[in-house]
């Protein structure tokens, strides 16, 4: 059976952790690079978002001051997180909410499932939430006989397409509208038979499909963009209105929130509600900003449960360097400017957090466990061009974090009983370069490389182990004359530099 209560079942082949893929980044990226349609979709979408962001940011004379304020607030939060969380919990409880603490994904999923079962339902609606994707909530609910209906349009496309999100903000960025139409016709039972790929027609079909879900659902699950410690207020920002429906219509609302999403005071929203929409969708303000505080008798959900999720965040917080990754407000600006992401897309990262921020945040959440851990390859998924830092609204030093994590990945491999190819190459290079005679002999031997160079003076194919390099990079042909030979010819009366020729 391909569906469960009208919702597509996951495929067995997709049994992998939401924070850890099955392939190291280079292999996964190579696979994605072969998809020409994917690359065209990504190039178009990211360029449009980049242009919109640049336009609305240029309107702000105090943009850099806002970035500084956002960065300072996040630094303050990380320095005082335990106290802020306790204040937040007390204020949520005081206003009628129930607070649950979850150490990891398993505990969070169990809490949500128990809460849904307590309401006697087998279907829930969801507003887009990175935290619930991170813990694999939809799959866990399905395994326990509960269907979770995604109400964000892009998330619905991903769900109906038996797919995985590829972008933090625009999960279906890798799909074009013709593909979306085909998915709707194949998977949405109530889609019009004459549905076209016109965006308006697609949106109307999704709206009709979801409206019935909104009106009959008793339980909704949401994430959150911000939690205000001072008041116990939760905030969700979105562009479609589906979030507003989820957090107001059902009787029970369950919110899953990463513990780093705290802001100290309500006035801090003034900064972040300017930074986030401009950095994410290129808008001056969010079309829908929903804020709620606990339970209001007779208005909105009468049962509110908040799950505060750790899932590796306290480990990241304990890292004085790596904790900067927790400053992220999930705007996705870094993805839209990253040349690596634009070419490979989000699936190559193997994590629900792709792109530059995913390359530093995912290893912080999961840890890097030696040479065989695919997440140890993520910090290398970057050219270190620095564009990600330039656009980050809270000034996360992503290039610095990438370099730091690369160093840790290398350090974790030191002292292995059987050295890897890279270790062996570096040890051989060290042995050669530590002796002038050996170094000069190898220089002379390199001249043979000219025999395998092409007319363009590039070496493109070498046998193993050199093929590990030429498989992905060209190598310039050696010069006709080494530096030592040139020196001996032009300075016959002086000593050879660095020792004998």
Short mmCIF file of C-alpha atoms in Angstrom, two decimals:
data_model
loop_
_atom_site.label_atom_id
_atom_site.label_comp_id
_atom_site.label_asym_id
_atom_site.label_seq_id
_atom_site.Cartn_x
_atom_site.Cartn_y
_atom_site.Cartn_z
CA UNK A 1 0.00 0.00 0.00
CA UNK A 2 1.45 3.38 -1.02
CA UNK A 3 -0.63 5.54 1.32
CA UNK A 4 -1.70 5.58 4.95
CA UNK A 5 -4.94 7.49 5.69
CA UNK A 6 -4.39 9.26 2.40
CA UNK A 7 -0.81 10.26 3.25
CA UNK A 8 2.06 8.66 1.25
CA UNK A 9 4.00 6.03 3.16
CA UNK A 10 7.75 6.39 3.35
CA UNK A 11 9.77 4.02 1.17
CA UNK A 12 11.93 1.41 2.85
CA UNK A 13 14.96 2.73 0.93
CA UNK A 14 14.72 6.02 2.80
CA UNK A 15 15.51 4.50 6.20
CA UNK A 16 18.24 6.88 7.26
CA UNK A 17 18.68 9.32 10.12
CA UNK A 18 17.34 12.83 9.51
CA UNK A 19 20.72 14.17 10.65
CA UNK A 20 22.99 11.62 9.00
CA UNK A 21 22.86 10.37 5.43
CA UNK A 22 24.23 7.12 4.04
CA UNK A 23 26.87 8.56 1.69
CA UNK A 24 29.79 10.90 2.35
CA UNK A 25 29.25 14.31 0.79
CA UNK A 26 31.59 13.87 -2.22
CA UNK A 27 29.79 10.71 -3.37
CA UNK A 28 26.34 12.13 -2.71
CA UNK A 29 27.24 15.37 -4.50
CA UNK A 30 28.52 13.50 -7.54
CA UNK A 31 25.18 11.74 -7.82
CA UNK A 32 23.20 14.99 -7.58
CA UNK A 33 25.44 16.80 -10.07
CA UNK A 34 24.32 14.34 -12.74
CA UNK A 35 20.75 15.66 -12.45
CA UNK A 36 20.55 18.47 -14.98
CA UNK A 37 16.94 19.38 -14.16
CA UNK A 38 17.85 19.74 -10.49
CA UNK A 39 20.69 22.11 -11.30
CA UNK A 40 18.48 24.24 -13.53
CA UNK A 41 15.76 24.43 -10.87
CA UNK A 42 18.25 25.41 -8.17
CA UNK A 43 20.05 27.99 -10.29
CA UNK A 44 16.78 29.74 -11.13
CA UNK A 45 15.29 29.64 -7.64
CA UNK A 46 18.37 30.72 -5.71
CA UNK A 47 19.13 33.55 -8.12
CA UNK A 48 15.59 34.92 -7.74
CA UNK A 49 15.78 34.80 -3.93
CA UNK A 50 19.27 36.37 -3.92
CA UNK A 51 18.08 39.25 -6.06
CA UNK A 52 15.01 39.91 -3.89
CA UNK A 53 17.08 39.80 -0.71
CA UNK A 54 19.67 42.23 -2.07
CA UNK A 55 16.96 44.71 -3.04
CA UNK A 56 15.23 44.82 0.35
CA UNK A 57 18.49 44.81 2.30
CA UNK A 58 19.80 47.77 0.29
CA UNK A 59 16.78 49.76 1.48
CA UNK A 60 17.96 49.51 5.08
CA UNK A 61 20.57 52.12 6.07
CA UNK A 62 20.96 50.43 9.45
CA UNK A 63 21.22 46.86 8.15
CA UNK A 64 24.70 46.25 9.58
CA UNK A 65 23.60 47.68 12.92
CA UNK A 66 20.64 45.26 12.90
CA UNK A 67 23.01 42.36 12.18
CA UNK A 68 25.22 43.45 15.07
CA UNK A 69 22.20 43.64 17.38
CA UNK A 70 20.99 40.20 16.31
CA UNK A 71 24.44 38.67 16.83
CA UNK A 72 24.79 40.30 20.25
CA UNK A 73 21.38 39.02 21.35
CA UNK A 74 22.21 35.47 20.28
CA UNK A 75 25.54 35.61 22.08
CA UNK A 76 23.73 36.76 25.21
CA UNK A 77 21.23 33.91 24.88
CA UNK A 78 23.94 31.26 24.64
CA UNK A 79 25.73 32.71 27.67
CA UNK A 80 22.58 32.62 29.80
CA UNK A 81 20.56 29.80 28.24
CA UNK A 82 19.75 27.70 31.35
CA UNK A 83 18.29 30.67 33.24
CA UNK A 84 16.34 31.88 30.20
CA UNK A 85 14.84 28.43 29.65
CA UNK A 86 13.69 28.22 33.27
CA UNK A 87 12.12 31.68 33.01
CA UNK A 88 10.44 30.68 29.76
CA UNK A 89 9.08 27.44 31.24
CA UNK A 90 7.65 29.25 34.27
CA UNK A 91 5.85 31.81 32.11
CA UNK A 92 4.38 29.19 29.75
CA UNK A 93 3.04 27.20 32.72
CA UNK A 94 1.69 30.33 34.40
CA UNK A 95 -0.40 31.02 31.31
CA UNK A 96 -1.95 27.57 31.06
CA UNK A 97 0.57 25.69 28.95
CA UNK A 98 2.24 22.37 29.73
CA UNK A 99 6.01 22.09 29.24
CA UNK A 100 7.84 18.87 28.43
CA UNK A 101 11.62 18.42 28.17
CA UNK A 102 13.06 16.02 25.59
CA UNK A 103 16.69 14.92 25.71
CA UNK A 104 16.72 13.41 22.22
CA UNK A 105 14.58 12.59 19.20
CA UNK A 106 13.25 9.34 20.65
CA UNK A 107 11.95 11.04 23.78
CA UNK A 108 10.41 13.93 21.85
CA UNK A 109 8.65 11.59 19.43
CA UNK A 110 7.31 9.48 22.29
CA UNK A 111 5.91 12.56 24.07
CA UNK A 112 4.16 13.79 20.91
CA UNK A 113 2.69 10.36 20.19
CA UNK A 114 1.35 9.98 23.72
CA UNK A 115 -0.24 13.44 23.55
CA UNK A 116 -1.93 12.68 20.22
CA UNK A 117 -3.21 9.33 21.44
CA UNK A 118 -4.64 11.00 24.52
CA UNK A 119 -6.92 12.98 22.20
CA UNK A 120 -8.20 9.80 20.53
CA UNK A 121 -7.29 10.81 16.95
CA UNK A 122 -5.29 9.12 14.20
CA UNK A 123 -4.55 12.20 12.08
CA UNK A 124 -2.87 15.54 12.84
CA UNK A 125 -2.05 18.61 10.82
CA UNK A 126 1.39 20.19 10.85
CA UNK A 127 2.87 23.56 10.11
CA UNK A 128 6.37 23.51 8.63
CA UNK A 129 8.90 22.70 11.33
CA UNK A 130 12.61 21.97 11.01
CA UNK A 131 12.66 20.56 14.55
CA UNK A 132 10.06 17.89 13.74
CA UNK A 133 11.96 16.99 10.56
CA UNK A 134 15.13 16.74 12.62
CA UNK A 135 13.60 14.12 14.91
CA UNK A 136 11.80 12.21 12.16
CA UNK A 137 8.40 12.84 13.74
CA UNK A 138 6.24 12.05 10.70
CA UNK A 139 7.78 8.61 10.28
CA UNK A 140 7.51 7.87 14.00
CA UNK A 141 3.84 8.85 14.05
CA UNK A 142 3.15 6.71 10.98
CA UNK A 143 4.78 3.72 12.63
CA UNK A 144 2.37 4.26 15.52
CA UNK A 145 -0.75 4.49 13.39
CA UNK A 146 -1.01 8.29 13.20
CA UNK A 147 -0.96 10.25 9.93
CA UNK A 148 0.69 13.68 9.91
CA UNK A 149 -0.55 16.02 7.17
CA UNK A 150 1.90 18.71 6.09
CA UNK A 151 0.07 21.97 5.41
CA UNK A 152 2.92 24.11 4.11
CA UNK A 153 2.63 23.98 0.32
CA UNK A 154 6.25 23.06 -0.30
CA UNK A 155 6.23 20.48 2.48
CA UNK A 156 3.02 19.03 1.04
CA UNK A 157 4.73 18.70 -2.35
CA UNK A 158 7.65 16.89 -0.73
CA UNK A 159 5.32 14.62 1.24
CA UNK A 160 3.10 13.71 -1.71
CA UNK A 161 6.18 13.15 -3.87
CA UNK A 162 7.67 10.60 -1.42
CA UNK A 163 10.63 12.98 -1.34
CA UNK A 164 12.88 14.71 1.15
CA UNK A 165 13.27 18.47 1.73
CA UNK A 166 16.26 20.04 0.02
CA UNK A 167 16.17 23.58 1.43
CA UNK A 168 15.57 25.02 4.89
CA UNK A 169 13.02 27.59 3.75
CA UNK A 170 11.81 26.23 0.40
CA UNK A 171 11.78 22.45 0.88
CA UNK A 172 10.66 21.72 -2.69
CA UNK A 173 13.10 24.11 -4.36
CA UNK A 174 14.40 21.21 -6.46
CA UNK A 175 11.00 20.75 -8.12
CA UNK A 176 9.61 22.83 -10.98
CA UNK A 177 5.92 23.52 -11.44
CA UNK A 178 5.44 20.81 -14.08
CA UNK A 179 6.80 18.25 -11.65
CA UNK A 180 4.48 19.62 -8.96
CA UNK A 181 1.45 19.23 -11.21
CA UNK A 182 2.39 15.64 -11.98
CA UNK A 183 2.78 14.90 -8.25
CA UNK A 184 -0.62 16.39 -7.45
CA UNK A 185 -2.34 14.42 -10.21
CA UNK A 186 -0.68 11.17 -9.11
CA UNK A 187 -1.02 11.49 -5.34
CA UNK A 188 -3.79 13.95 -4.49
CA UNK A 189 -7.09 12.11 -4.85
CA UNK A 190 -9.16 15.30 -5.05
CA UNK A 191 -6.94 17.13 -7.57
CA UNK A 192 -8.88 18.38 -10.64
CA UNK A 193 -8.38 16.13 -13.67
CA UNK A 194 -7.66 19.17 -15.86
CA UNK A 195 -5.05 20.61 -13.47
CA UNK A 196 -2.37 22.63 -15.25
CA UNK A 197 1.05 23.79 -14.08
CA UNK A 198 -0.15 27.38 -13.67
CA UNK A 199 0.98 28.44 -10.15
CA UNK A 200 -2.44 29.79 -9.23
CA UNK A 201 -4.18 26.55 -10.25
CA UNK A 202 -1.67 24.51 -8.25
CA UNK A 203 -2.16 26.69 -5.17
CA UNK A 204 -5.96 26.47 -5.43
CA UNK A 205 -5.81 22.67 -5.71
CA UNK A 206 -3.66 22.47 -2.58
CA UNK A 207 -5.95 24.90 -0.77
CA UNK A 208 -9.05 22.82 -1.50
CA UNK A 209 -7.26 19.67 -0.40
CA UNK A 210 -6.03 21.19 2.86
CA UNK A 211 -9.13 23.16 3.82
CA UNK A 212 -11.02 20.00 4.77
CA UNK A 213 -8.06 18.89 6.88
CA UNK A 214 -7.98 22.21 8.74
CA UNK A 215 -11.67 22.16 9.54
CA UNK A 216 -11.84 18.63 10.92
CA UNK A 217 -8.49 18.23 12.70
CA UNK A 218 -8.49 18.26 16.50
CA UNK A 219 -4.70 18.26 16.96
CA UNK A 220 -2.00 20.37 15.31
CA UNK A 221 1.77 20.23 15.60
CA UNK A 222 3.99 23.22 15.04
CA UNK A 223 7.55 24.34 15.36
CA UNK A 224 8.56 27.82 16.37
CA UNK A 225 10.77 30.64 15.20
CA UNK A 226 11.08 32.36 18.55
CA UNK A 227 10.24 31.74 22.20
CA UNK A 228 10.16 34.81 24.46
CA UNK A 229 11.53 34.07 27.93
CA UNK A 230 10.07 37.25 29.43
CA UNK A 231 6.45 36.40 28.60
CA UNK A 232 6.29 32.72 27.62
CA UNK A 233 5.17 33.73 24.13
CA UNK A 234 5.70 31.50 21.07
CA UNK A 235 6.14 32.99 17.60
CA UNK A 236 5.75 31.44 14.13
CA UNK A 237 6.32 33.40 10.92
CA UNK A 238 5.19 32.17 7.51
CA UNK A 239 3.94 33.25 4.11
CA UNK A 240 0.84 31.19 3.33
CA UNK A 241 -1.52 31.38 6.30
CA UNK A 242 -1.44 27.63 6.89
CA UNK A 243 0.48 28.20 10.10
CA UNK A 244 -2.20 30.56 11.36
CA UNK A 245 -4.84 27.90 10.69
CA UNK A 246 -2.82 25.24 12.51
CA UNK A 247 -2.20 27.28 15.65
CA UNK A 248 -5.77 28.62 16.00
CA UNK A 249 -8.34 26.06 14.77
CA UNK A 250 -7.59 22.72 16.53
CA UNK A 251 -8.47 22.01 20.13
CA UNK A 252 -4.94 20.86 20.96
CA UNK A 253 -1.67 22.42 19.85
CA UNK A 254 1.69 20.70 20.32
CA UNK A 255 4.78 22.81 19.66
CA UNK A 256 8.27 21.34 19.30
CA UNK A 257 10.99 23.91 19.94
CA UNK A 258 14.76 23.67 19.89
CA UNK A 259 16.10 25.12 23.12
CA UNK A 260 18.28 27.64 21.23
CA UNK A 261 15.23 29.49 19.83
CA UNK A 262 14.88 31.59 22.99
CA UNK A 263 14.92 35.41 22.96
CA UNK A 264 15.22 37.22 26.29
CA UNK A 265 12.55 39.92 25.88
CA UNK A 266 9.56 40.75 23.72
CA UNK A 267 11.31 43.86 22.39
CA UNK A 268 14.02 41.63 20.86
CA UNK A 269 11.45 40.71 18.22
CA UNK A 270 11.85 44.22 16.83
CA UNK A 271 15.29 43.27 15.55
CA UNK A 272 14.59 39.72 14.42
CA UNK A 273 11.33 40.50 12.63
CA UNK A 274 13.33 42.85 10.45
CA UNK A 275 16.28 40.51 9.90
CA UNK A 276 14.41 37.28 9.19
CA UNK A 277 12.00 38.14 6.34
CA UNK A 278 14.56 40.15 4.39
CA UNK A 279 17.18 37.41 4.73
CA UNK A 280 14.85 34.50 3.99
CA UNK A 281 12.23 35.36 1.38
CA UNK A 282 13.39 38.84 0.40
CA UNK A 283 10.27 40.42 1.92
CA UNK A 284 10.05 43.55 4.06
CA UNK A 285 7.85 41.77 6.56
CA UNK A 286 6.33 38.33 7.03
CA UNK A 287 2.81 38.02 5.59
CA UNK A 288 1.75 36.06 8.70
CA UNK A 289 3.27 36.47 12.14
CA UNK A 290 1.45 34.38 14.76
CA UNK A 291 2.17 34.95 18.45
CA UNK A 292 0.46 33.09 21.28
CA UNK A 293 0.98 32.90 25.02
CA UNK A 294 -0.32 29.81 26.77
CA UNK A 295 -4.08 29.22 26.65
CA UNK A 296 -6.84 31.82 26.24
CA UNK A 297 -10.24 30.49 27.42
CA UNK A 298 -12.70 30.32 24.55
CA UNK A 299 -10.18 31.44 21.93
CA UNK A 300 -7.87 29.09 20.03
CA UNK A 301 -6.50 25.77 21.27
CA UNK A 302 -7.56 24.94 24.81
CA UNK A 303 -4.73 22.47 25.32
CA UNK A 304 -1.21 23.74 24.64
CA UNK A 305 1.86 21.53 25.04
CA UNK A 306 5.40 22.79 24.50
CA UNK A 307 8.25 20.31 24.00
CA UNK A 308 11.70 21.78 24.58
CA UNK A 309 14.15 19.77 22.49
CA UNK A 310 17.84 19.24 23.21
CA UNK A 311 18.95 16.53 20.72
CA UNK A 312 22.63 17.48 20.80
CA UNK A 313 22.23 21.20 21.43
CA UNK A 314 23.75 21.17 24.91
CA UNK A 315 26.80 19.41 23.48
CA UNK A 316 27.14 22.21 20.94
CA UNK A 317 26.56 24.80 23.66
CA UNK A 318 29.48 23.36 25.66
CA UNK A 319 31.78 24.03 22.69
CA UNK A 320 33.06 27.59 23.03
CA UNK A 321 33.77 27.77 19.28
CA UNK A 322 31.05 25.59 17.82
CA UNK A 323 28.21 27.10 19.86
CA UNK A 324 28.03 29.93 17.31
CA UNK A 325 26.18 27.50 15.03
CA UNK A 326 23.27 27.63 17.50
CA UNK A 327 22.77 31.31 16.65
CA UNK A 328 21.09 30.26 13.40
CA UNK A 329 17.55 31.60 12.87
CA UNK A 330 16.89 29.28 9.88
CA UNK A 331 16.66 32.05 7.28
CA UNK A 332 18.55 30.03 4.61
CA UNK A 333 20.35 33.09 3.22
CA UNK A 334 23.63 31.16 3.30
CA UNK A 335 22.18 28.41 1.09
CA UNK A 336 21.06 30.89 -1.54
CA UNK A 337 24.54 32.36 -2.02
CA UNK A 338 26.57 29.15 -1.69
CA UNK A 339 28.09 27.98 -5.00
CA UNK A 340 28.33 24.42 -3.68
CA UNK A 341 24.70 24.22 -2.59
CA UNK A 342 23.50 25.80 -5.84
CA UNK A 343 25.08 22.96 -7.80
CA UNK A 344 24.43 19.97 -5.56
CA UNK A 345 21.16 20.85 -3.82
CA UNK A 346 20.24 19.87 -0.30
CA UNK A 347 19.95 16.08 -0.62
CA UNK A 348 23.72 15.69 -1.01
CA UNK A 349 24.22 16.79 2.60
CA UNK A 350 22.24 13.85 3.97
CA UNK A 351 20.78 16.03 6.74
CA UNK A 352 17.61 18.06 7.11
CA UNK A 353 19.97 21.01 7.55
CA UNK A 354 21.75 21.46 4.22
CA UNK A 355 24.04 24.15 2.87
CA UNK A 356 26.76 26.04 4.75
CA UNK A 357 24.89 26.20 8.05
CA UNK A 358 24.06 22.50 7.80
CA UNK A 359 27.72 21.71 7.19
CA UNK A 360 28.57 23.17 10.61
CA UNK A 361 25.35 22.64 12.58
CA UNK A 362 24.81 18.96 11.74
CA UNK A 363 28.28 17.81 12.92
CA UNK A 364 27.77 19.87 16.07
CA UNK A 365 24.47 18.14 16.84
CA UNK A 366 25.58 14.60 16.01
CA UNK A 367 29.31 14.75 16.70
CA UNK A 368 31.91 13.50 14.23
CA UNK A 369 32.86 9.92 14.99
CA UNK A 370 36.02 9.19 13.09
CA UNK A 371 36.97 8.54 9.51
CA UNK A 372 33.91 6.46 8.62
CA UNK A 373 31.32 9.01 9.75
CA UNK A 374 29.68 10.65 6.73
CA UNK A 375 29.12 13.82 8.76
CA UNK A 376 32.89 14.24 9.02
CA UNK A 377 32.84 15.10 5.31
CA UNK A 378 30.32 17.93 5.63
CA UNK A 379 32.79 20.66 6.69
CA UNK A 380 34.54 20.09 3.35
CA UNK A 381 31.35 20.91 1.43
CA UNK A 382 32.49 24.49 0.90
CA UNK A 383 34.86 26.58 -1.18
CA UNK A 384 35.39 28.90 1.85
CA UNK A 385 34.45 31.88 -0.33
CA UNK A 386 32.89 33.63 2.70
CA UNK A 387 29.62 34.61 1.01
CA UNK A 388 27.68 32.78 3.73
CA UNK A 389 29.08 35.05 6.44
CA UNK A 390 28.42 38.17 4.38
CA UNK A 391 24.67 37.45 4.21
CA UNK A 392 24.11 35.82 7.61
CA UNK A 393 21.71 38.11 9.55
CA UNK A 394 23.32 37.17 12.88
CA UNK A 395 26.92 37.08 11.63
CA UNK A 396 27.69 33.41 12.26
CA UNK A 397 31.36 32.95 11.24
CA UNK A 398 30.56 29.91 9.11
CA UNK A 399 33.92 29.84 7.24
CA UNK A 400 35.81 29.85 10.55
CA UNK A 401 33.62 27.05 11.89
CA UNK A 402 34.15 25.00 8.74
CA UNK A 403 37.92 25.28 9.11
CA UNK A 404 37.72 24.43 12.81
CA UNK A 405 35.63 21.32 12.12
CA UNK A 406 37.95 20.24 9.32
CA UNK A 407 40.82 20.40 11.78
CA UNK A 408 38.90 18.29 14.26
CA UNK A 409 38.05 15.71 11.60
CA UNK A 410 41.74 15.42 10.72
CA UNK A 411 42.77 15.22 14.37
CA UNK A 412 40.26 12.43 14.98
CA UNK A 413 42.00 10.35 12.33
CA UNK A 414 45.51 10.73 13.69
CA UNK A 415 47.17 7.60 15.03
CA UNK A 416 45.01 5.09 13.17
CA UNK A 417 46.56 1.63 12.97
CA UNK A 418 46.04 1.53 9.21
CA UNK A 419 46.60 5.01 7.72
CA UNK A 420 44.29 6.24 5.01
CA UNK A 421 45.42 7.34 1.56
CA UNK A 422 45.65 10.96 2.59
CA UNK A 423 47.73 10.09 5.66
CA UNK A 424 50.07 7.96 3.58
CA UNK A 425 50.49 10.71 0.99
CA UNK A 426 51.30 13.31 3.62
CA UNK A 427 53.83 11.04 5.33
CA UNK A 428 55.51 10.31 1.99
CA UNK A 429 55.61 14.03 1.18
CA UNK A 430 57.12 14.76 4.60
CA UNK A 431 59.84 12.13 4.06
CA UNK A 432 60.70 13.53 0.61
CA UNK A 433 60.66 17.20 1.53
CA UNK A 434 62.69 16.78 4.70
CA UNK A 435 65.83 15.89 2.70
CA UNK A 436 67.21 18.12 -0.13
CA UNK A 437 68.69 15.21 -2.03
CA UNK A 438 65.46 13.23 -2.04
CA UNK A 439 63.48 16.34 -2.96
CA UNK A 440 65.77 17.14 -5.91
CA UNK A 441 65.53 13.55 -7.18
CA UNK A 442 61.75 13.62 -7.14
CA UNK A 443 61.78 16.97 -8.96
CA UNK A 444 63.73 15.42 -11.79
CA UNK A 445 61.40 12.45 -11.90
CA UNK A 446 58.37 14.69 -12.23
CA UNK A 447 59.52 15.68 -15.70
CA UNK A 448 58.04 12.39 -16.90
CA UNK A 449 54.64 13.93 -16.23
CA UNK A 450 55.00 15.96 -19.42
CA UNK A 451 54.64 12.74 -21.38
CA UNK A 452 51.06 12.20 -20.17
CA UNK A 453 49.94 15.83 -20.42
CA UNK A 454 47.58 16.85 -23.16
CA UNK A 455 47.97 19.60 -25.73
CA UNK A 456 46.58 22.04 -23.20
CA UNK A 457 49.47 21.15 -20.87
CA UNK A 458 47.18 19.59 -18.30
CA UNK A 459 47.31 16.10 -16.84
CA UNK A 460 43.73 14.81 -16.74
CA UNK A 461 44.17 11.06 -16.17
CA UNK A 462 46.61 9.20 -13.95
CA UNK A 463 46.70 5.59 -12.75
CA UNK A 464 46.00 4.80 -9.10
CA UNK A 465 46.76 6.38 -6.66
CA UNK A 466 47.07 9.53 -8.77
CA UNK A 467 43.59 8.87 -10.15
CA UNK A 468 42.15 9.92 -6.77
CA UNK A 469 43.22 13.45 -7.70
CA UNK A 470 42.65 13.53 -11.48
CA UNK A 471 39.17 12.02 -11.12
CA UNK A 472 37.91 15.42 -10.01
CA UNK A 473 40.75 17.87 -10.77
CA UNK A 474 43.23 18.59 -13.54
CA UNK A 475 46.93 18.86 -12.83
CA UNK A 476 49.26 21.26 -14.68
CA UNK A 477 52.09 19.59 -16.56
CA UNK A 478 55.51 19.98 -14.87
CA UNK A 479 57.67 22.79 -16.34
CA UNK A 480 60.44 21.89 -18.76
CA UNK A 481 62.98 23.15 -16.24
CA UNK A 482 62.86 22.89 -12.45
CA UNK A 483 63.76 25.84 -10.27
CA UNK A 484 66.99 24.13 -9.23
CA UNK A 485 67.97 23.55 -12.87
CA UNK A 486 67.18 27.16 -13.71
CA UNK A 487 69.23 28.38 -10.76
CA UNK A 488 72.23 26.26 -11.69
CA UNK A 489 72.07 27.55 -15.26
CA UNK A 490 71.71 31.23 -14.36
CA UNK A 491 73.91 31.27 -11.24
CA UNK A 492 76.79 28.92 -12.05
CA UNK A 493 79.10 30.44 -9.46
CA UNK A 494 76.74 30.19 -6.47
CA UNK A 495 75.60 27.32 -4.28
CA UNK A 496 72.47 25.44 -5.24
CA UNK A 497 69.55 26.72 -3.10
CA UNK A 498 68.44 24.24 -0.44
CA UNK A 499 71.28 21.77 -0.97
CA UNK A 500 72.64 19.65 -3.81
CA UNK A 501 71.01 19.52 -7.24
#
